[in-house]
Tab-separated table of C-alpha atoms in Angstrom:
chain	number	residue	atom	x	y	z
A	22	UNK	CA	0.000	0.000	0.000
A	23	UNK	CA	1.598	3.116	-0.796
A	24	UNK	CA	1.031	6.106	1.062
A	25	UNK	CA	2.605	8.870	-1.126
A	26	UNK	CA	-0.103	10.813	-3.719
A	27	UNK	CA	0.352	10.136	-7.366
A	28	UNK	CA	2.932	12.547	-9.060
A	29	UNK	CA	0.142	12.387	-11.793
A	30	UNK	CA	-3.730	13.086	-12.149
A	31	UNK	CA	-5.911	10.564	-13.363
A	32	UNK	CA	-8.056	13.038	-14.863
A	33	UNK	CA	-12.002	12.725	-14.239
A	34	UNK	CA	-13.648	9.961	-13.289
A	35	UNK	CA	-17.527	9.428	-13.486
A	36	UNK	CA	-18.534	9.123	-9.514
A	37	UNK	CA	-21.942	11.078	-10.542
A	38	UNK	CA	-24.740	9.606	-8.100
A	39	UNK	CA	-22.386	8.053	-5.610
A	40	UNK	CA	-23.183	8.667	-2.338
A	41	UNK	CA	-21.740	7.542	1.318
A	42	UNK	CA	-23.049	8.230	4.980
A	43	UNK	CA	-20.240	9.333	7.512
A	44	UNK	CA	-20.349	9.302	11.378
A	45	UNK	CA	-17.031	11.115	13.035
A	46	UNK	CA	-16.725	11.025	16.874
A	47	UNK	CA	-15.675	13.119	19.087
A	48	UNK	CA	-11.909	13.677	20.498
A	49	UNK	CA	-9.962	14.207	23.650
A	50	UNK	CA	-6.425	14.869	22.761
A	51	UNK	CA	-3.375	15.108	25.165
A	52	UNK	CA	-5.392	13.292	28.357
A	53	UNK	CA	-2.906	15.196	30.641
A	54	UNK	CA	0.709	14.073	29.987
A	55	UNK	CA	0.812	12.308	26.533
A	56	UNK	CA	0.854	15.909	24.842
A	57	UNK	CA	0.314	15.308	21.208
A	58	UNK	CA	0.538	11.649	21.352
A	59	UNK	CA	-2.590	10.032	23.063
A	60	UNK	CA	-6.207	10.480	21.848
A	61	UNK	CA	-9.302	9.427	23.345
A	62	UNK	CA	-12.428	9.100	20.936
A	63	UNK	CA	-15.932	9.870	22.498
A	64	UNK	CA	-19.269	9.066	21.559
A	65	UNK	CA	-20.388	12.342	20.619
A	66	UNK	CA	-20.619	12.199	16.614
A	67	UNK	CA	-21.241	14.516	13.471
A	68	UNK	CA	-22.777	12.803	11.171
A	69	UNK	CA	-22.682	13.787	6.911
A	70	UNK	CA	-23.816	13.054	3.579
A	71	UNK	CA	-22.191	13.312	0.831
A	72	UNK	CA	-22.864	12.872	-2.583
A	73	UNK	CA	-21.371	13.686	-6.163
A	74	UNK	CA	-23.274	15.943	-8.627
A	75	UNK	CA	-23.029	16.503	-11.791
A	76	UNK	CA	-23.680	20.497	-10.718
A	77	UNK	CA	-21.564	23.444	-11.815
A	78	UNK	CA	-20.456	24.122	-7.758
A	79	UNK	CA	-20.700	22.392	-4.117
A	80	UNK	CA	-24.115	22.661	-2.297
A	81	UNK	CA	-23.353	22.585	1.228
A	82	UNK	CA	-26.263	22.366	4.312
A	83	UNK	CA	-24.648	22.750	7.886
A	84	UNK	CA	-27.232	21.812	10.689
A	85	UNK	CA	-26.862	22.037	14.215
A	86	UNK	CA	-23.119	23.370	15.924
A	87	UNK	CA	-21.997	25.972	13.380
A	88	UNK	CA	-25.108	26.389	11.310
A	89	UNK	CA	-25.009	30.167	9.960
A	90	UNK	CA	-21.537	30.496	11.034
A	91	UNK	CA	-19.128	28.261	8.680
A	92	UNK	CA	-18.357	28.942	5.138
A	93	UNK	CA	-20.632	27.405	2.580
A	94	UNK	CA	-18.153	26.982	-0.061
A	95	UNK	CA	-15.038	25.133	-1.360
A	96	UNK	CA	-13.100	26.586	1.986
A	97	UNK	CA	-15.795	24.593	4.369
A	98	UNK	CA	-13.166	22.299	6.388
A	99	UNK	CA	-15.110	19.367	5.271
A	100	UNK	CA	-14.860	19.914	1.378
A	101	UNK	CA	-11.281	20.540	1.451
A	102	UNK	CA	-10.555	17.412	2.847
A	103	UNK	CA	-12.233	16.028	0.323
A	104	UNK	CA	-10.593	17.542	-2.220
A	105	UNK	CA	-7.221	16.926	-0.228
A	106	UNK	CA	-8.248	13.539	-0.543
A	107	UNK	CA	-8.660	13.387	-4.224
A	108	UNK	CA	-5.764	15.472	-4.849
A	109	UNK	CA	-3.415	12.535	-3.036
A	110	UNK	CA	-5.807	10.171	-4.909
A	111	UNK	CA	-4.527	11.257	-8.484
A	112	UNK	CA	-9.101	11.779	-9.322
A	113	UNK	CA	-9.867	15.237	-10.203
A	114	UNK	CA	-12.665	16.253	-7.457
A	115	UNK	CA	-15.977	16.874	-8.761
A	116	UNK	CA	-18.734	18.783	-7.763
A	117	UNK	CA	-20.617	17.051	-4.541
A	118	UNK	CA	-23.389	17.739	-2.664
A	119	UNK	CA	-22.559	17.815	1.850
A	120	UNK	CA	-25.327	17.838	4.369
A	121	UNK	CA	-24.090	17.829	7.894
A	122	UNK	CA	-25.402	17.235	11.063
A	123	UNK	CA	-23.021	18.780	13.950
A	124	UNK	CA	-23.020	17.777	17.391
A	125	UNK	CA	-19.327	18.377	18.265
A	126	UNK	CA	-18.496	22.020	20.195
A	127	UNK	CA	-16.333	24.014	17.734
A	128	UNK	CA	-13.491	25.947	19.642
A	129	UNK	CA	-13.893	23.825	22.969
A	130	UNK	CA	-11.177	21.033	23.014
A	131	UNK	CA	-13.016	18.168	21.808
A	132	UNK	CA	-11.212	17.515	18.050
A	133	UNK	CA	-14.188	19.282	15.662
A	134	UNK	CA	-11.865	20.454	13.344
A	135	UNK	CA	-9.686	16.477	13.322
A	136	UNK	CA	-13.083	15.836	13.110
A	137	UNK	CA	-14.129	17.258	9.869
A	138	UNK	CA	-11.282	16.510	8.294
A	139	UNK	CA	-11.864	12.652	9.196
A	140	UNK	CA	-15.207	12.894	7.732
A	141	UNK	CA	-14.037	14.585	4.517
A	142	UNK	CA	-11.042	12.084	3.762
A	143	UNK	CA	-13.291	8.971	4.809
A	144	UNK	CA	-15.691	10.855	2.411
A	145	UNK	CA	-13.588	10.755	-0.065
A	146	UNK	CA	-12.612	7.180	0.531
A	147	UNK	CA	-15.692	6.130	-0.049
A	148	UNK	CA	-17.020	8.059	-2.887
A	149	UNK	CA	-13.571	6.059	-4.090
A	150	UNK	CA	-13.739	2.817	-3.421
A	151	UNK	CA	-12.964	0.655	-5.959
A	152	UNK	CA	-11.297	3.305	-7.961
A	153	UNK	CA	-8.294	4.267	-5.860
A	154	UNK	CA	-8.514	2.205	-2.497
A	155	UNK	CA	-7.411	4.030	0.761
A	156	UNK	CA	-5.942	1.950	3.526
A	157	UNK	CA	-5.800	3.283	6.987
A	158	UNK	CA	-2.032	3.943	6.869
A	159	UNK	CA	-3.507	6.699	3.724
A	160	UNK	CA	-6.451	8.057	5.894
A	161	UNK	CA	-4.013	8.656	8.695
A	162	UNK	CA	-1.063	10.677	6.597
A	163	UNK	CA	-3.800	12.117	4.457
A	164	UNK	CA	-5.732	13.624	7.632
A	165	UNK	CA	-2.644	14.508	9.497
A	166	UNK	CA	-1.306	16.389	6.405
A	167	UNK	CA	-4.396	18.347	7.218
A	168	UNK	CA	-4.272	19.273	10.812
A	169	UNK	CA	-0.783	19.273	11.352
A	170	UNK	CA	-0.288	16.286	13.868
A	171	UNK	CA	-2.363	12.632	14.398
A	172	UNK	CA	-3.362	13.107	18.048
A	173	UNK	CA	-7.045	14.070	17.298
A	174	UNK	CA	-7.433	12.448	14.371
A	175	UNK	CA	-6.373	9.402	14.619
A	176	UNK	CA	-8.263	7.895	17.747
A	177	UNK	CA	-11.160	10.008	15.264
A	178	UNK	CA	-10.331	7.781	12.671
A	179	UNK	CA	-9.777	4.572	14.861
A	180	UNK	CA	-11.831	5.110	18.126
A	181	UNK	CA	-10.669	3.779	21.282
A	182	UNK	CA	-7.238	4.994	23.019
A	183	UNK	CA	-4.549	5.747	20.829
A	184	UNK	CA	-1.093	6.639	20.375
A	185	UNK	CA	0.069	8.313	17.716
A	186	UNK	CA	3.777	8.761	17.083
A	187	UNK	CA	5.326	10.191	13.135
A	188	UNK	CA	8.144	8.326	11.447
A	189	UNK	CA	10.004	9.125	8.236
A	190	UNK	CA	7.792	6.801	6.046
A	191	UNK	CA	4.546	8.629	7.586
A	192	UNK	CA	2.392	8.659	11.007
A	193	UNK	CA	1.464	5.823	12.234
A	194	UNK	CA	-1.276	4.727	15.351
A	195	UNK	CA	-1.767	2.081	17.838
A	196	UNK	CA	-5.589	1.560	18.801
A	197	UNK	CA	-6.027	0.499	22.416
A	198	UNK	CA	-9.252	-0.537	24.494
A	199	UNK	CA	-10.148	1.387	27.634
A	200	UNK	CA	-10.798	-0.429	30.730
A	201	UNK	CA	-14.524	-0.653	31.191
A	202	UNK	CA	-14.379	0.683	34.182
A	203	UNK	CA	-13.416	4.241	32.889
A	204	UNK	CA	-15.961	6.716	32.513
A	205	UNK	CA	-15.490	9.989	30.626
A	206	UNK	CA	-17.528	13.136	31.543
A	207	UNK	CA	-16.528	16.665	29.325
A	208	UNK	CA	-17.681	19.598	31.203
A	209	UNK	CA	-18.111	22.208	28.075
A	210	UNK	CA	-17.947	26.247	28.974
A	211	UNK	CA	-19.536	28.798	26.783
A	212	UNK	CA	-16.809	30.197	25.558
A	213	UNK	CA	-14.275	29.073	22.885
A	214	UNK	CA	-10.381	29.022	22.823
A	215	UNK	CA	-8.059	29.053	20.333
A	216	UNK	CA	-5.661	26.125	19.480
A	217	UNK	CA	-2.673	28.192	18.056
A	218	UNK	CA	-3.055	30.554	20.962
A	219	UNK	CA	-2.838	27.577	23.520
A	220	UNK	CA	0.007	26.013	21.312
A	221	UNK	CA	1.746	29.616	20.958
A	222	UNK	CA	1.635	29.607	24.836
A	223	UNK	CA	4.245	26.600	25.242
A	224	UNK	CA	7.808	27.278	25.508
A	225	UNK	CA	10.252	25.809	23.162
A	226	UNK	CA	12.018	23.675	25.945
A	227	UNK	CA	11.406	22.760	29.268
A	228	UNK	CA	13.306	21.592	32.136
A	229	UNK	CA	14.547	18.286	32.233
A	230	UNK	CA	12.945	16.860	34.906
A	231	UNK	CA	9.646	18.148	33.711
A	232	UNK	CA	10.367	16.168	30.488
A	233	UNK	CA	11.244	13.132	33.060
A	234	UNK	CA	8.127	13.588	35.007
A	235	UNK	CA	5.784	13.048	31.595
A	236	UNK	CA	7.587	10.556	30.075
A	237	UNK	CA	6.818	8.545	33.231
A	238	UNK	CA	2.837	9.805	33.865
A	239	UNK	CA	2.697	8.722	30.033
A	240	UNK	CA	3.449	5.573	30.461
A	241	UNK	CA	1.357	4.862	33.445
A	242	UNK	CA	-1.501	6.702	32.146
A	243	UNK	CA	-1.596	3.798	29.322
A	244	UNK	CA	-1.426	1.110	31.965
A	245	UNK	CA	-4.712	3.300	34.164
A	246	UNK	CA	-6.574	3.224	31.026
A	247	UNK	CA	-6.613	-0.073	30.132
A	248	UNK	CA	-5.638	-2.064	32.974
A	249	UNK	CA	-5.676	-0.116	36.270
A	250	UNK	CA	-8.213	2.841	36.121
A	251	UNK	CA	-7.473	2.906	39.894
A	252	UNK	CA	-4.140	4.818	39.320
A	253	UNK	CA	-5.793	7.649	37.033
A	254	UNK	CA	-5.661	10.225	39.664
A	255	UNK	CA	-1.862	9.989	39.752
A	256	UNK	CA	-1.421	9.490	35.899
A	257	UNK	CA	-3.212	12.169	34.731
A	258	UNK	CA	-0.429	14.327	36.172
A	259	UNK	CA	1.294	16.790	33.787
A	260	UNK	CA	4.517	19.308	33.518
A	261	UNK	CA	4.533	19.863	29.817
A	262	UNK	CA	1.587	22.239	28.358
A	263	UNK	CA	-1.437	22.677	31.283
A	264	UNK	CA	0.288	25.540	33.545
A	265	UNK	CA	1.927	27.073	30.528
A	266	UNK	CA	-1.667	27.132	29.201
A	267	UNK	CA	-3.658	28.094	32.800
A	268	UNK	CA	-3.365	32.140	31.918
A	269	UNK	CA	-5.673	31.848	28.779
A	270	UNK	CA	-8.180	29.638	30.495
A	271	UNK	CA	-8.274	30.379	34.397
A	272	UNK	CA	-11.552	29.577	35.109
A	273	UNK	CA	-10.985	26.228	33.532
A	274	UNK	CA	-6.943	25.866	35.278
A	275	UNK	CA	-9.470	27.044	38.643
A	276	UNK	CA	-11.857	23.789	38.445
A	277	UNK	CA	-9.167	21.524	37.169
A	278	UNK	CA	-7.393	22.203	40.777
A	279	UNK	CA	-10.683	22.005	42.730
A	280	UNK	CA	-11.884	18.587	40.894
A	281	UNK	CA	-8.031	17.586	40.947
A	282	UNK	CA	-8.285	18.114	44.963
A	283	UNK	CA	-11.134	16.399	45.603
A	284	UNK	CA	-9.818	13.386	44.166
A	285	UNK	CA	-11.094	13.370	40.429
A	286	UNK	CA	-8.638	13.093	37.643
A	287	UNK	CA	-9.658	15.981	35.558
A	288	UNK	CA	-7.282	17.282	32.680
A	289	UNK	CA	-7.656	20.248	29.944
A	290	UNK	CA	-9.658	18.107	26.987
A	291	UNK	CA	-7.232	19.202	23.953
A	292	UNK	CA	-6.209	22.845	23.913
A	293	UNK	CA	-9.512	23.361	26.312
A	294	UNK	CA	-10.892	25.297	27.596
A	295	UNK	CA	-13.201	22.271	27.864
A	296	UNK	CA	-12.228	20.682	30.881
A	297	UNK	CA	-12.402	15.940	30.524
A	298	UNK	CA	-12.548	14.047	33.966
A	299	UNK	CA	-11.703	10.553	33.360
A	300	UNK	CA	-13.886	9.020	36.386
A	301	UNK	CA	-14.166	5.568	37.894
A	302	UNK	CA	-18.245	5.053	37.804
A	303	UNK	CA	-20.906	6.961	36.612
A	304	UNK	CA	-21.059	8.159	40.792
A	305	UNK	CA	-17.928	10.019	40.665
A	306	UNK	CA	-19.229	11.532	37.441
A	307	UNK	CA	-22.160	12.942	39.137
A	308	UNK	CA	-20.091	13.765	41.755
A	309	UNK	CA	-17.775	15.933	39.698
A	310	UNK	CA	-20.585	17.471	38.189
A	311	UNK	CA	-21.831	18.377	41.423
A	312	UNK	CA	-18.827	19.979	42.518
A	313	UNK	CA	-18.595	22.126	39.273
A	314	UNK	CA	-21.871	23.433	39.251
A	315	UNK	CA	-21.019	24.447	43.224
A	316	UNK	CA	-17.875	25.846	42.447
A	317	UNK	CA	-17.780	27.376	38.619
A	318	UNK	CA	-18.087	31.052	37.687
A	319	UNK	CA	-19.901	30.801	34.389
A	320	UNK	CA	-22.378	27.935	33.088
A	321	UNK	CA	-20.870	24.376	32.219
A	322	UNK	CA	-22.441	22.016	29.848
A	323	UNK	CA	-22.134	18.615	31.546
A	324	UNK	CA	-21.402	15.859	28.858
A	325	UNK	CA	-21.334	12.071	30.532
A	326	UNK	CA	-20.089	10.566	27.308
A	327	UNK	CA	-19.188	6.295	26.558
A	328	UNK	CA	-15.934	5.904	24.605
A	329	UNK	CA	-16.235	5.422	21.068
A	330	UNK	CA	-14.869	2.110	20.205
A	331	UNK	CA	-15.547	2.501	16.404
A	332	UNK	CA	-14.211	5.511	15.094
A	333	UNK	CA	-15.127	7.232	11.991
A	334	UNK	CA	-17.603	4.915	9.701
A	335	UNK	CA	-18.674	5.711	6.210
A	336	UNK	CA	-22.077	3.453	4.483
A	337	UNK	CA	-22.714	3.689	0.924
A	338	UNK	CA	-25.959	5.326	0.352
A	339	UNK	CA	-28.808	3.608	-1.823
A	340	UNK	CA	-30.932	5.462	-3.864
């Protein structure tokens, strides 16, 4: 399977009618320590159509988060990642027709931008199968080209717990299954933050025992999620992004330490300000939810969310 685009187009290719269902989940990213390494998918979806037309441009529909406030053209997120997609494909893209259905915050730390790229290049995929084939090792690069690092979208691609890690030859995942007795609750604010402000926030080098101190949370946050969700508290731990981070997002730095204290292993979800509490039963996520609606500033969307073991799925569509 090769995983490099085609130095040449194949020209067009009659897809006209074709048309595929797509279902993208959610995304945790980070998870305290594994900073742009582990993802955690989360059964909160958006779900699209998309078909191809034989129309002169794109007809777009956006229901639900973002309706009336992304672009309905060829610079929607979504239909450039299809076009990305047929671009590395060698297929000139041709007009299609996208109806989506968003449930995913935008701007809260919960992968809705890894997301619709996912559900453009698994799109794509399937308004291509049998004409170019895509293996996952092509969704992966493809998507990553896209967002600029696999963290969010591959455990969006995948589902599950993954790690993500980039070699020379591409980046590459390992999909992992969460210890039933984990249970994920995202407590959502109002208001948004920006990723490249968060990332422009982290120093280029930190001391080396910080570096130490990750490296080792890391690698027992892996053994907490699928084997020991006893030792979350401890593993959840980070030195690398979240304080560098706390003065663009106080309020959600504030009720990280307060959750944090009262024994619940709550971390920034992604770049936040969404804050994820990875609790042991559906009592301690009550419990946490308790304790942020007693202690918060502003209004907090409580989301008590299953992990999505699937990851992104795409159905041809019958007429």
């Amino acid at each position: 399977m090769s995983t490099s685009a085609p130095a040449t187009s194949a020209g067009p290719v009659d897809l006209v009618g074709r048309r595929v269902h797509v279902k993208v989940p959610a995304t945790s990213a980070n998870l305290g320590p594994g900073f742009d390494t582990l993802g955690l998918a989360l059964a909160r979806y958006d779900e699209l159509e998309v078909g191809v037309t034989n129309g002169p441009t794109h007809e777009i529909e956006v229901h639900g988060v973002g309706e009336g406030e992304v672009p309905l053209d060829e610079t929607h997120l979504v239909v450039r990642a299809i076009a990305h997609t047929f671009a590395h494909a060698g297929v000139d893209m041709p007009s299609i027709r996208l109806v989506a259905h968003n449930s995913i915050p935008h701007g809260r730390g919960l992968g809705s931008s890894g997301a619709a790229i996912v559900a453009g290049v698994v799109a794509a995929s399937g308004l291509l199968a049998g004409v170019v084939d895509l293996g996952a090792d092509d969704l992966l690069e493809i998507a990553t080209e896209l967002e600029g690092h696999p963290d969010n979208v591959a455990p969006a691609l995948f589902g599950g717990l993954t790690i993500a890690w980039v070699t020379p030859e591409g980046p590459r995942h390992k999909k992992l299954i969460v210890h039933r007795g984990v249970s994920p609750l995202v407590l959502v604010p109002e208001h948004e933050m920006s990723t490249a402000l968060a990332r422009s926030l982290q120093p280029e080098s930190v001391p080396h025992e910080d570096a130490v101190f990750n490296v080792s949370r890391s690698a027992l946050l892996i053994a907490a999620l699928i084997q020991s969700p006893e030792l979350l508290l401890q593993a959840t731990e980070d030195k690398l992004h979240q304080n560098y981070r706390a003065q663009a997002m106080p309020e959600t730095d504030r009720l990280i330490r307060v959750l944090r204290a009262a024994g619940h292993p709550a971390v920034v979800s992604g770049a936040g300000p969404s804050i994820l509490v990875l609790a042991s039963d559906p009592s301690a996520r009550a419990e946490a939810v308790r304790l942020v609606e007693e202690s918060a500033e502003t209004a907090w969307q409580p989301l008590p969310l299953a992990v999505d073991f699937l990851g992104a799925t795409v159905t041809p569509v019958a007429d």
